[in-house]
PDB file of C-alpha atoms in Angstrom:
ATOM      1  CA  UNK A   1     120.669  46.571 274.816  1.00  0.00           C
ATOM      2  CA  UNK A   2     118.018  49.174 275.001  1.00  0.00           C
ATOM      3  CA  UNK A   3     117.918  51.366 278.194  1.00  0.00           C
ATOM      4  CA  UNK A   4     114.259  52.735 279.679  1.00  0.00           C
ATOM      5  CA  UNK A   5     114.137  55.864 280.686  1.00  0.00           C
ATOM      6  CA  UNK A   6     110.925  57.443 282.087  1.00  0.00           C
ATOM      7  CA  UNK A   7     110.022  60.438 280.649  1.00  0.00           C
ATOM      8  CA  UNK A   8     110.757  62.816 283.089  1.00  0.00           C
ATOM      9  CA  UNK A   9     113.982  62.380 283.481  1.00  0.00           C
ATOM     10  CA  UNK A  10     114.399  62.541 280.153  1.00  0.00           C
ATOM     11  CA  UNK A  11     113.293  65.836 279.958  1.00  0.00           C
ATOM     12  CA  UNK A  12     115.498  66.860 283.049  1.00  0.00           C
ATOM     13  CA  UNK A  13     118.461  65.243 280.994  1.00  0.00           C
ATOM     14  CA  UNK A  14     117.480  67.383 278.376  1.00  0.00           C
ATOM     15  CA  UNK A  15     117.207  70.449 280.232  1.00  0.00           C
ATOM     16  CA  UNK A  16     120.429  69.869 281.802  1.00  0.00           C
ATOM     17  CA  UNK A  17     122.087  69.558 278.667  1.00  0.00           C
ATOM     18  CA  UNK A  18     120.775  72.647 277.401  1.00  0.00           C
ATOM     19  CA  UNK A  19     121.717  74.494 280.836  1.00  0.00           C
ATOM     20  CA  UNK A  20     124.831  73.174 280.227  1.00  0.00           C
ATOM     21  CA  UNK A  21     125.597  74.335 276.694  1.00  0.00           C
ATOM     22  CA  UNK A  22     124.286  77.881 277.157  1.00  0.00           C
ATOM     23  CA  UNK A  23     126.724  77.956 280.364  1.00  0.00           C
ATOM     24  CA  UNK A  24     129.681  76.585 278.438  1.00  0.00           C
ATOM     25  CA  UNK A  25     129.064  79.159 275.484  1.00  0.00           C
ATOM     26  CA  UNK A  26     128.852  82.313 278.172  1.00  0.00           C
ATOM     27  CA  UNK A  27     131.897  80.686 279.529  1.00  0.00           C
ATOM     28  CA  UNK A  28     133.676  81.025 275.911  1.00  0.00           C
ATOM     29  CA  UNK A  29     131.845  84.324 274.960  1.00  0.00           C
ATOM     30  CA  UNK A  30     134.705  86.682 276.177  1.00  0.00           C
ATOM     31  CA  UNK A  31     137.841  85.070 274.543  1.00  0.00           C
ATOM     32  CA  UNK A  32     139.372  85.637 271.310  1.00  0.00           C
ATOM     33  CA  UNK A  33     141.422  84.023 268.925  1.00  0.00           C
ATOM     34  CA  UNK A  34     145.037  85.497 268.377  1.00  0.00           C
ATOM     35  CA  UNK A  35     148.099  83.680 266.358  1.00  0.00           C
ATOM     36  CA  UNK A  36     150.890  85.484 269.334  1.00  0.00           C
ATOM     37  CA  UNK A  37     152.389  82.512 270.487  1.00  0.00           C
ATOM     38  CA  UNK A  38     154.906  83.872 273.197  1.00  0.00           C
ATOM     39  CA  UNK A  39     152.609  83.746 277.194  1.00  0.00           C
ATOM     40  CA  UNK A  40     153.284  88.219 277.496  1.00  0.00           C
ATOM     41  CA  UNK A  41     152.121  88.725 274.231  1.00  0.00           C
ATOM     42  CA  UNK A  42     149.192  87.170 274.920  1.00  0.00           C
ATOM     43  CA  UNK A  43     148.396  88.157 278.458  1.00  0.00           C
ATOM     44  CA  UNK A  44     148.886  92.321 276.221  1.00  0.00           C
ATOM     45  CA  UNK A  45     147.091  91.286 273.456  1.00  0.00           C
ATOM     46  CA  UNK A  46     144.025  90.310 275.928  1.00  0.00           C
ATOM     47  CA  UNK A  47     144.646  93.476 277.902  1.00  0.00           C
ATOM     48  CA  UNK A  48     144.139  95.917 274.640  1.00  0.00           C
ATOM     49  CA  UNK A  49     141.464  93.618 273.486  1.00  0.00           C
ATOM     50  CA  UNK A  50     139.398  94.325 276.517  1.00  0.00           C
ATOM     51  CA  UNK A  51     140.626  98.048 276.936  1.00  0.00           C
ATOM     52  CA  UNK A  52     139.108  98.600 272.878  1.00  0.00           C
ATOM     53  CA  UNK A  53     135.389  98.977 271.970  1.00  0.00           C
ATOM     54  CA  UNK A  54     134.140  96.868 268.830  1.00  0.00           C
ATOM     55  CA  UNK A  55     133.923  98.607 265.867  1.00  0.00           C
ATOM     56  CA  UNK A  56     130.314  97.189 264.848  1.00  0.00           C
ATOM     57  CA  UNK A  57     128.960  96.387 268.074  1.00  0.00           C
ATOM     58  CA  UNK A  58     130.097  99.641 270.008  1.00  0.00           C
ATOM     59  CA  UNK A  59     128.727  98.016 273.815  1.00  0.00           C
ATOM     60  CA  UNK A  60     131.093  95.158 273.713  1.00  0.00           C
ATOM     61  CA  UNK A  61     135.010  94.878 274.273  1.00  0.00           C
ATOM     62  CA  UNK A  62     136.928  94.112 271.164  1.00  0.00           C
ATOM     63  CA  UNK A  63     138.117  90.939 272.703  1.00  0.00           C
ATOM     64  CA  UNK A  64     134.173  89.606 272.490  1.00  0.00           C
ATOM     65  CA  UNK A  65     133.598  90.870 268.969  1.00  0.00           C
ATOM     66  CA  UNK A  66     133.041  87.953 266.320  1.00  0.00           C
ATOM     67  CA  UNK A  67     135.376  87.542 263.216  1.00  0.00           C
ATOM     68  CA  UNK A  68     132.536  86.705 261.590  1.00  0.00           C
ATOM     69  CA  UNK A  69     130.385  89.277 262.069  1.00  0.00           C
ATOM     70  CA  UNK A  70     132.592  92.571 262.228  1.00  0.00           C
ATOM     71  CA  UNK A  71     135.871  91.925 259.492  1.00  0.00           C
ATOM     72  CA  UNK A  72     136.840  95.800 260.323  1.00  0.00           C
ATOM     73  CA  UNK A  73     137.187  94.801 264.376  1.00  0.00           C
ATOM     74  CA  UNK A  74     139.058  91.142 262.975  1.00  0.00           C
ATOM     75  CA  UNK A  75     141.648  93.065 261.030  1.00  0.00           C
ATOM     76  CA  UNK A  76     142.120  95.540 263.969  1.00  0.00           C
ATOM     77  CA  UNK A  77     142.616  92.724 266.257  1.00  0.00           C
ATOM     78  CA  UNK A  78     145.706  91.450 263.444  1.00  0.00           C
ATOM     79  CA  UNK A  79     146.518  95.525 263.696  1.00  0.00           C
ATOM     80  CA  UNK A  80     147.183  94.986 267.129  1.00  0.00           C
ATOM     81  CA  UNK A  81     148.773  91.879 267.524  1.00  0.00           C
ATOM     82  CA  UNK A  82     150.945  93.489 264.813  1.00  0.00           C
ATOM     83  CA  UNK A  83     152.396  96.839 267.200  1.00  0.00           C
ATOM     84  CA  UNK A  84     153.119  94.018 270.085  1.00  0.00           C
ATOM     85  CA  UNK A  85     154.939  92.174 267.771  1.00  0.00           C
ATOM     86  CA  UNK A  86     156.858  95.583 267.325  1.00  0.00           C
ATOM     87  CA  UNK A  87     157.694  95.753 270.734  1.00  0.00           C
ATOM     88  CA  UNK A  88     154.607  98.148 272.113  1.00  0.00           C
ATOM     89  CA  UNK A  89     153.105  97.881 275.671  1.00  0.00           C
ATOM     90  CA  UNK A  90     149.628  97.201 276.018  1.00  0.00           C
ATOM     91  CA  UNK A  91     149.294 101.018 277.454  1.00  0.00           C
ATOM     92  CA  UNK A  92     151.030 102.852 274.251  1.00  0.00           C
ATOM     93  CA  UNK A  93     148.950 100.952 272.064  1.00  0.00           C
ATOM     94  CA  UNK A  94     145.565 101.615 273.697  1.00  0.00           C
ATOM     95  CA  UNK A  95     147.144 105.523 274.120  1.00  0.00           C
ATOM     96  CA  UNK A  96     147.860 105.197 270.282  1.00  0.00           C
ATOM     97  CA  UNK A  97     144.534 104.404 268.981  1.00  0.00           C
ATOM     98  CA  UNK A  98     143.081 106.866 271.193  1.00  0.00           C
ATOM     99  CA  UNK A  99     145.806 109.883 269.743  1.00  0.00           C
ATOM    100  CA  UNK A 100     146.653 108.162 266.798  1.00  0.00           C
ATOM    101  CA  UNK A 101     149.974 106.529 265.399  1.00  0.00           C
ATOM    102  CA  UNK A 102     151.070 108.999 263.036  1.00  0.00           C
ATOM    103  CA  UNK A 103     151.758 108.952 259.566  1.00  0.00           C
ATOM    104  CA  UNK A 104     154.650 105.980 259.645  1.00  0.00           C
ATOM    105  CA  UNK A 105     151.979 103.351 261.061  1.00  0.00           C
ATOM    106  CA  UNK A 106     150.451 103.488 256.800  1.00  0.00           C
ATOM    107  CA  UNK A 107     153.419 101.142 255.737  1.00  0.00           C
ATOM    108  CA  UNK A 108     151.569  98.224 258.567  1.00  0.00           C
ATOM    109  CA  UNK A 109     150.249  95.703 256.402  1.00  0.00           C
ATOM    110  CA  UNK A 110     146.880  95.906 257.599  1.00  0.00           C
ATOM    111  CA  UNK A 111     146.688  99.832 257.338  1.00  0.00           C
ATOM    112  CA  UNK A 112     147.905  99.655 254.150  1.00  0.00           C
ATOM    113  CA  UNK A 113     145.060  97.137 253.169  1.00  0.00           C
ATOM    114  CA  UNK A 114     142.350  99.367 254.781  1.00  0.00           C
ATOM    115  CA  UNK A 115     143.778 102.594 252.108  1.00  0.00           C
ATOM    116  CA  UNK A 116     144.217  99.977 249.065  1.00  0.00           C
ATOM    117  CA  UNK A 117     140.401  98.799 249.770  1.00  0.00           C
ATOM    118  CA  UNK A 118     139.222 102.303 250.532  1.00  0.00           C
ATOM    119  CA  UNK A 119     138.641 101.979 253.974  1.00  0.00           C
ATOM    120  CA  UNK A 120     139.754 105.317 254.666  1.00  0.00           C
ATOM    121  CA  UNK A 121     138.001 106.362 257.859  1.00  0.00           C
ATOM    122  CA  UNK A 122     139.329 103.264 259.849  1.00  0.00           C
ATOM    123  CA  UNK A 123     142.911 104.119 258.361  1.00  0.00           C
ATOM    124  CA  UNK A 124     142.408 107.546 259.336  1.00  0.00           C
ATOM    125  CA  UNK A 125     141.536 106.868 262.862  1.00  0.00           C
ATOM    126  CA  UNK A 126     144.580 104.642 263.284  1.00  0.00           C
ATOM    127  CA  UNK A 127     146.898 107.451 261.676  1.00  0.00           C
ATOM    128  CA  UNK A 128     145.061 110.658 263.580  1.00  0.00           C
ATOM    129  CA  UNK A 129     143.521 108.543 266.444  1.00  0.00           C
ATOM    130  CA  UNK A 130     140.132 107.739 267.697  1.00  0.00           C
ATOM    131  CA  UNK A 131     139.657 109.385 270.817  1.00  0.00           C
ATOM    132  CA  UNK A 132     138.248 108.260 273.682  1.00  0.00           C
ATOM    133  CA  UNK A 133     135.258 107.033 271.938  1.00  0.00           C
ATOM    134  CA  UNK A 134     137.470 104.018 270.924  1.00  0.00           C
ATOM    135  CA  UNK A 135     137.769 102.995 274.537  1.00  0.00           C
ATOM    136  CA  UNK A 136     135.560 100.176 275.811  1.00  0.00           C
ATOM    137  CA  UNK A 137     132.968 101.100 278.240  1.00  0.00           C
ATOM    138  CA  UNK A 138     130.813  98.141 277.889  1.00  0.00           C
ATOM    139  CA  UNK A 139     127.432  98.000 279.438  1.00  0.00           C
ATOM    140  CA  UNK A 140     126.744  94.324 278.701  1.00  0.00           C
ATOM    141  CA  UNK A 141     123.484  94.061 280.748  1.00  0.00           C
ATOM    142  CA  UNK A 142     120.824  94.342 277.791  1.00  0.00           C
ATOM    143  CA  UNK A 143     123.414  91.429 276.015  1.00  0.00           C
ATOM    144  CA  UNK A 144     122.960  89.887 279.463  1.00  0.00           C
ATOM    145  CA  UNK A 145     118.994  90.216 279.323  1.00  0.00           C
ATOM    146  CA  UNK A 146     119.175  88.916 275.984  1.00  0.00           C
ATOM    147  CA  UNK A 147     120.844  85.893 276.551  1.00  0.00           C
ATOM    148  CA  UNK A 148     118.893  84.826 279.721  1.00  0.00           C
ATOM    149  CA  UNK A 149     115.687  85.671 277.366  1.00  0.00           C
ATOM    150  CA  UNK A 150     116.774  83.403 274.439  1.00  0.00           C
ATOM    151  CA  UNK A 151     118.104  80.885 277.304  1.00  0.00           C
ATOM    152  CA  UNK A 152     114.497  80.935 278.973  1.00  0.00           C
ATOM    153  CA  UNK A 153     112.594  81.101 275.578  1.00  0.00           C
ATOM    154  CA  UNK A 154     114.943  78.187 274.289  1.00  0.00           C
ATOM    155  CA  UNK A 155     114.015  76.166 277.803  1.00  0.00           C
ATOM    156  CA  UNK A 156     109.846  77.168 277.509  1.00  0.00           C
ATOM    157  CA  UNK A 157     110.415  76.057 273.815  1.00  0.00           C
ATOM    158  CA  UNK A 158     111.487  72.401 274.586  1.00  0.00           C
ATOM    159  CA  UNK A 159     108.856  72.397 278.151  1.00  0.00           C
ATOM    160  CA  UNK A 160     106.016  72.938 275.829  1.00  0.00           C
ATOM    161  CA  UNK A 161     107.345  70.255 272.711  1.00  0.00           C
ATOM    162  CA  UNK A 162     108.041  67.528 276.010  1.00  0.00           C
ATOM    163  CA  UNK A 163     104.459  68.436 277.137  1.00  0.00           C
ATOM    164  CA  UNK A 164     103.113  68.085 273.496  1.00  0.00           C
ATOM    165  CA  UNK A 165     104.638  65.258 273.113  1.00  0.00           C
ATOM    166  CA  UNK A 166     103.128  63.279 276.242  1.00  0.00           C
ATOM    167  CA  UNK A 167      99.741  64.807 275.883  1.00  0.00           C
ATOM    168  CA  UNK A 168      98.429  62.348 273.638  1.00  0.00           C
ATOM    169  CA  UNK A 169      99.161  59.245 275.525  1.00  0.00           C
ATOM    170  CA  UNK A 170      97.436  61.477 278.783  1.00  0.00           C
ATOM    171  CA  UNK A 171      94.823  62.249 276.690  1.00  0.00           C
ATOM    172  CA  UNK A 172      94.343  58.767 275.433  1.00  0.00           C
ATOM    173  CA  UNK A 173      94.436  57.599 279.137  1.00  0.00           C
ATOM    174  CA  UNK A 174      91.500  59.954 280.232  1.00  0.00           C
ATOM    175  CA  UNK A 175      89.466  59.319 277.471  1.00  0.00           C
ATOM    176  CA  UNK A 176      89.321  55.522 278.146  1.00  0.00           C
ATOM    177  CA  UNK A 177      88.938  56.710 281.986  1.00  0.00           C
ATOM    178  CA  UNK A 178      85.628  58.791 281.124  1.00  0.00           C
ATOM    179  CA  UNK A 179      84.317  56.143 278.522  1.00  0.00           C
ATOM    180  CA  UNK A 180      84.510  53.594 280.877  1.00  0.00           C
ATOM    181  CA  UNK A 181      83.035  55.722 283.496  1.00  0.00           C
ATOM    182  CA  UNK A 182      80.114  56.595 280.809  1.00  0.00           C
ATOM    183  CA  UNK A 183      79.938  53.049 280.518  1.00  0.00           C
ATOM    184  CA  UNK A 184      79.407  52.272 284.183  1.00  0.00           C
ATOM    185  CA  UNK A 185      76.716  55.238 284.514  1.00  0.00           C
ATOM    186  CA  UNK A 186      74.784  54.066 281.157  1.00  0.00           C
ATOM    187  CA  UNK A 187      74.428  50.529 282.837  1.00  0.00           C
ATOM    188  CA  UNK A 188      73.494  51.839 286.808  1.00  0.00           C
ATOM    189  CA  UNK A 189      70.865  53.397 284.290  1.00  0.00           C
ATOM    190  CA  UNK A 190      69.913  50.386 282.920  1.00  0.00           C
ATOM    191  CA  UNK A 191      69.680  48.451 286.226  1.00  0.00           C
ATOM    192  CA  UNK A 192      67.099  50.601 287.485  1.00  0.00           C
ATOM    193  CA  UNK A 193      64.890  51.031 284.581  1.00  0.00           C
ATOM    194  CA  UNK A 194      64.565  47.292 284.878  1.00  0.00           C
TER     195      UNK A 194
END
């Protein structure tokens, strides 16, 4: 069974669905992944996470920093889900990393990965603290420009292929128009020559 549909609601069923998508990955931006199972582990681990600047991307929470994109910020976020595992409130934590966590906090797994692979400035910055530099103070509105930029670009993209796209067949259409119309003039030419 093959279904009509007129071409522009195609295109606004194409729009839509790209509207759609870009909404539903804003919606998703700002959540992480974490392996706490337990409901107030999770509800801390999301309160650090948003309390915590990104290592690579310093204007965004830790919470919306990729895995894939920023492995130091990935193993902080294990780091973390590590001390409220221990038992730590969501405030000590985000006091820690902003003070430090002592000498003790090397024999953490993931500290003692950052020293065995050299990473010594992260591991020192857990040990002797960040300072308030490591607190999130995100101003997300040029990431906000640049989404509704790419969004806009993305929807002036697919506007200008639907427009390509049906040009020919307007094209075609006028050109028959004005040939037939040449046609008609050429012969009210020849009508009165006669």
């Amino acid at each position: 069974m093959k279904v009509l549909v007129s071409s522009k609601l195609y295109k606004k069923i194409l729009i839509s669905l790209f509207g759609f998508f870009i909404w539903a990955s804003a919606i998703n931006a700002d959540s992480t992944f974490t392996n706490l199972t337990d409901q107030e582990q999770i509800r801390t681990f999301h309160n650090v996470t948003e309390r915590i600047r990104c290592i690579c991307i310093p204007s965004i929470a830790i919470k919306s920093c990729s895995f894939n994109n920023c492995t130091v910020s990935a193993k902080l976020k294990l780091f973390i889900e590590n001390r409220i595992r221990a038992g730590e409130s969501a405030d000590l934590i985000v006091d820690k990393m902003v003070h430090g966590f002592g000498q003790d906090i090397v024999s953490d797994p993931i500290i003692a990965k950052f020293i065995e692979t050299g990473n010594q400035g992260m591991a020192q910055g857990v040990i002797m603290g960040f300072g308030p530099d490591i607190l999130a103070k995100p101003d997300s509105s040029w990431i906000d420009f640049s989404i509704a930029a790419a969004a806009a670009f993305g929807m002036l993209l697919i506007y200008l292929y639907l427009k390509r796209r049906t040009a020919p067949k307007a094209a075609i259409a006028t050109e028959s128009e004005n040939h037939s119309s040449f046609d008609k003039y050429i012969s009210e030419i020849e009508e009165k020559q006669k």
